[in-house]
Amino acid sequence: EPATGTPPPFFGKGGGASVIHVRTGADCKMDGTSWTDAYPDLLTALKSAPDEGITEIWLAVTNDFMNRTVTLGYPLTIRGGFTGVENSPDERLEGTKSWLDGNNVYRTMEFSISEGVLLTVERIRFSHSSQPELKKTGKGDLLVRDCLFTDPKDSGSIGGRGIYATGGGTIAVTNCNFLNMCGPIEDNSGGGALYFDTCAAAFVDNCLFVTNGTTFK
């Protein structure tokens, strides 16, 4: 018999073939092709690197994490702030962010970006990562905007607890907040919120830094 009743709000919604969708609780095909058939978590979505046909990843997630390094050979935009019913980024509610949380055990996001490739990350709240909350290696470029970095794991090196970028390329960070990016006083490395090394250029605009550095106990 045909199904009856009201379809769920995510049914028939999504951004098309060039988008990977990730939605907490997804349990249909789980191939990322729509909000209905979204991957249930970012780790599953990125078991293999996106190919050149995928230009964006849309996140409707809570308490998610990545926990592995993905080598990126094509330009990619990772967008947060979705609820899992949108057909375009313009339909997102103003100010909403998707939440990646390492639970003090896992890494939240780490990419090795090839030369000439741009990774854009927007509208994500990062917290409690066991490593830098957003780590970039490789010669490629990184653009981060409208993100919140807060409360990493209270151990290990201070340097780059928010964003750690090395290997070359241009780094641009705009309209982001960095809160409580602290580490142990015995560590003498710098850049609690941001650490950039061997980059071609770096730009930081309209960002807020509150309580970053060493922890006195």
XYZ file of C-alpha atoms in Angstrom:
217
model
C 0.000 0.000 0.000
C 1.218 3.547 -0.652
C 2.488 5.478 2.339
C 0.050 7.852 3.973
C 0.378 10.743 6.372
C 2.426 13.899 6.457
C 5.984 13.637 5.127
C 8.807 14.840 7.390
C 9.936 18.452 6.883
C 13.212 17.401 5.234
C 11.525 15.267 2.569
C 12.361 16.411 -0.963
C 14.684 19.158 0.282
C 18.331 19.813 -0.484
C 20.894 21.636 -2.550
C 21.303 19.318 -5.509
C 23.939 16.983 -6.885
C 26.936 19.191 -6.091
C 26.147 19.208 -2.335
C 26.851 16.626 0.363
C 24.210 16.866 3.105
C 24.936 15.881 6.719
C 22.060 15.751 9.204
C 22.119 14.446 12.756
C 19.719 11.490 13.028
C 19.491 10.771 9.287
C 18.610 7.108 8.707
C 17.400 6.683 5.103
C 19.858 5.946 2.277
C 22.613 7.912 4.073
C 24.444 8.737 0.848
C 24.451 12.517 1.325
C 22.436 13.334 -1.789
C 19.620 15.235 -0.016
C 18.406 16.098 3.463
C 16.253 12.957 3.385
C 19.198 10.736 2.473
C 21.834 12.735 4.334
C 24.873 11.247 5.999
C 24.223 10.986 9.749
C 27.591 12.499 10.716
C 30.612 14.264 9.262
C 32.967 11.336 9.912
C 30.889 9.096 7.637
C 30.538 11.811 5.005
C 34.308 12.277 4.757
C 35.481 8.672 4.772
C 36.787 9.533 1.311
C 37.818 12.950 0.018
C 35.161 14.836 -1.962
C 35.726 14.715 -5.733
C 35.553 17.677 -8.080
C 31.803 17.211 -8.638
C 31.125 18.110 -4.992
C 31.498 21.818 -4.326
C 29.778 22.154 -0.920
C 29.005 20.278 2.294
C 25.917 21.442 4.219
C 25.754 20.687 7.935
C 22.642 20.301 10.060
C 24.475 18.702 12.969
C 24.822 18.845 16.736
C 27.732 17.433 18.751
C 29.496 16.118 15.650
C 33.195 15.717 14.858
C 35.536 14.754 12.021
C 38.455 12.942 13.756
C 40.625 12.332 10.704
C 42.684 14.318 8.228
C 41.164 14.591 4.759
C 43.364 15.512 1.805
C 41.498 18.032 -0.312
C 42.370 18.289 -4.006
C 39.414 20.397 -5.183
C 37.832 23.644 -3.924
C 35.218 23.002 -1.241
C 32.871 25.097 0.908
C 31.605 23.683 4.222
C 28.498 25.549 5.367
C 26.887 25.280 8.785
C 23.741 26.791 10.225
C 21.219 24.541 8.488
C 18.240 22.862 10.163
C 17.908 20.234 7.430
C 14.976 21.657 5.463
C 16.658 24.277 3.271
C 17.075 24.309 -0.495
C 19.624 27.144 -0.516
C 22.006 28.794 1.971
C 19.855 31.934 1.859
C 17.068 30.045 3.661
C 19.154 29.590 6.828
C 18.026 31.472 9.912
C 20.240 34.443 10.651
C 23.028 33.725 13.108
C 22.543 29.952 13.369
C 25.605 27.713 13.511
C 26.162 23.982 13.307
C 28.003 22.465 16.257
C 31.159 20.382 16.037
C 32.284 19.119 19.451
C 35.243 16.850 20.111
C 34.042 15.889 23.601
C 37.690 16.364 24.727
C 38.548 13.143 22.852
C 38.212 13.758 19.110
C 39.470 16.267 16.534
C 36.722 18.482 15.142
C 38.097 19.407 11.683
C 41.414 18.778 9.915
C 42.305 19.127 6.223
C 45.462 18.871 4.166
C 44.774 21.270 1.281
C 46.569 20.911 -2.035
C 48.296 23.872 -3.673
C 45.914 26.155 -5.552
C 42.845 24.794 -3.702
C 40.580 26.878 -1.428
C 38.680 25.480 1.557
C 35.933 27.784 2.871
C 34.395 27.111 6.299
C 31.448 29.142 7.561
C 28.878 29.291 10.378
C 30.242 26.501 12.572
C 30.660 26.419 16.338
C 33.787 24.469 17.312
C 34.388 23.254 20.871
C 36.203 20.694 23.066
C 38.550 19.432 20.360
C 41.449 17.234 21.467
C 43.614 18.989 18.818
C 43.351 22.447 17.217
C 39.655 22.919 16.520
C 40.358 23.709 12.853
C 43.704 22.484 11.554
C 44.985 23.155 8.049
C 48.155 21.704 6.521
C 49.304 21.677 2.907
C 49.993 24.502 0.446
C 46.362 25.446 -0.238
C 44.253 28.375 0.976
C 41.791 28.644 3.867
C 38.885 31.090 4.359
C 37.002 30.988 7.677
C 34.028 33.255 8.374
C 31.184 33.615 10.885
C 32.493 30.848 13.165
C 32.823 30.438 16.939
C 35.811 28.707 18.542
C 35.505 27.929 22.234
C 36.651 25.711 25.123
C 39.189 23.294 23.610
C 40.519 20.383 25.649
C 42.440 21.850 28.605
C 45.753 20.104 27.923
C 48.549 20.057 25.393
C 50.111 22.937 23.482
C 48.555 26.384 23.626
C 49.533 27.228 20.061
C 46.600 27.397 17.681
C 43.896 25.955 19.899
C 41.347 27.645 17.632
C 42.895 27.628 14.145
C 46.283 26.088 13.384
C 47.447 26.666 9.807
C 50.750 25.727 8.231
C 52.292 24.654 4.951
C 51.738 27.702 2.753
C 48.790 29.389 1.078
C 46.684 32.370 2.139
C 44.679 32.326 5.374
C 41.722 34.659 5.885
C 39.604 34.752 9.057
C 36.662 37.134 9.288
C 33.796 37.778 11.716
C 34.816 34.950 14.077
C 34.848 34.745 17.889
C 37.547 33.012 19.943
C 36.567 32.374 23.572
C 38.473 30.571 26.341
C 41.216 29.214 24.068
C 43.519 28.384 26.965
C 46.273 25.918 27.777
C 48.627 25.017 30.660
C 50.972 27.681 32.014
C 54.017 25.427 31.596
C 53.602 25.527 27.817
C 55.423 28.490 26.270
C 54.093 28.295 22.701
C 52.235 31.298 21.326
C 49.022 32.072 19.539
C 46.360 30.552 21.774
C 43.516 31.345 19.408
C 45.407 31.484 16.105
C 48.724 30.024 15.007
C 49.909 30.558 11.429
C 53.261 29.233 10.239
C 54.931 29.401 6.793
C 51.831 30.899 5.167
C 52.059 33.166 2.139
C 49.690 35.748 3.644
C 47.236 36.044 6.527
C 44.245 38.333 7.093
C 42.198 38.606 10.303
C 39.229 40.991 10.197
C 36.363 41.857 12.566
C 37.128 39.069 15.052
C 36.638 38.950 18.836
C 39.245 37.428 21.184
C 38.276 36.866 24.840
C 40.298 34.902 27.454
C 42.946 33.243 25.312
C 46.367 32.116 26.592
C 47.522 30.264 29.694
C 45.394 28.796 32.450
C 46.346 29.748 36.012
C 45.440 27.102 38.577
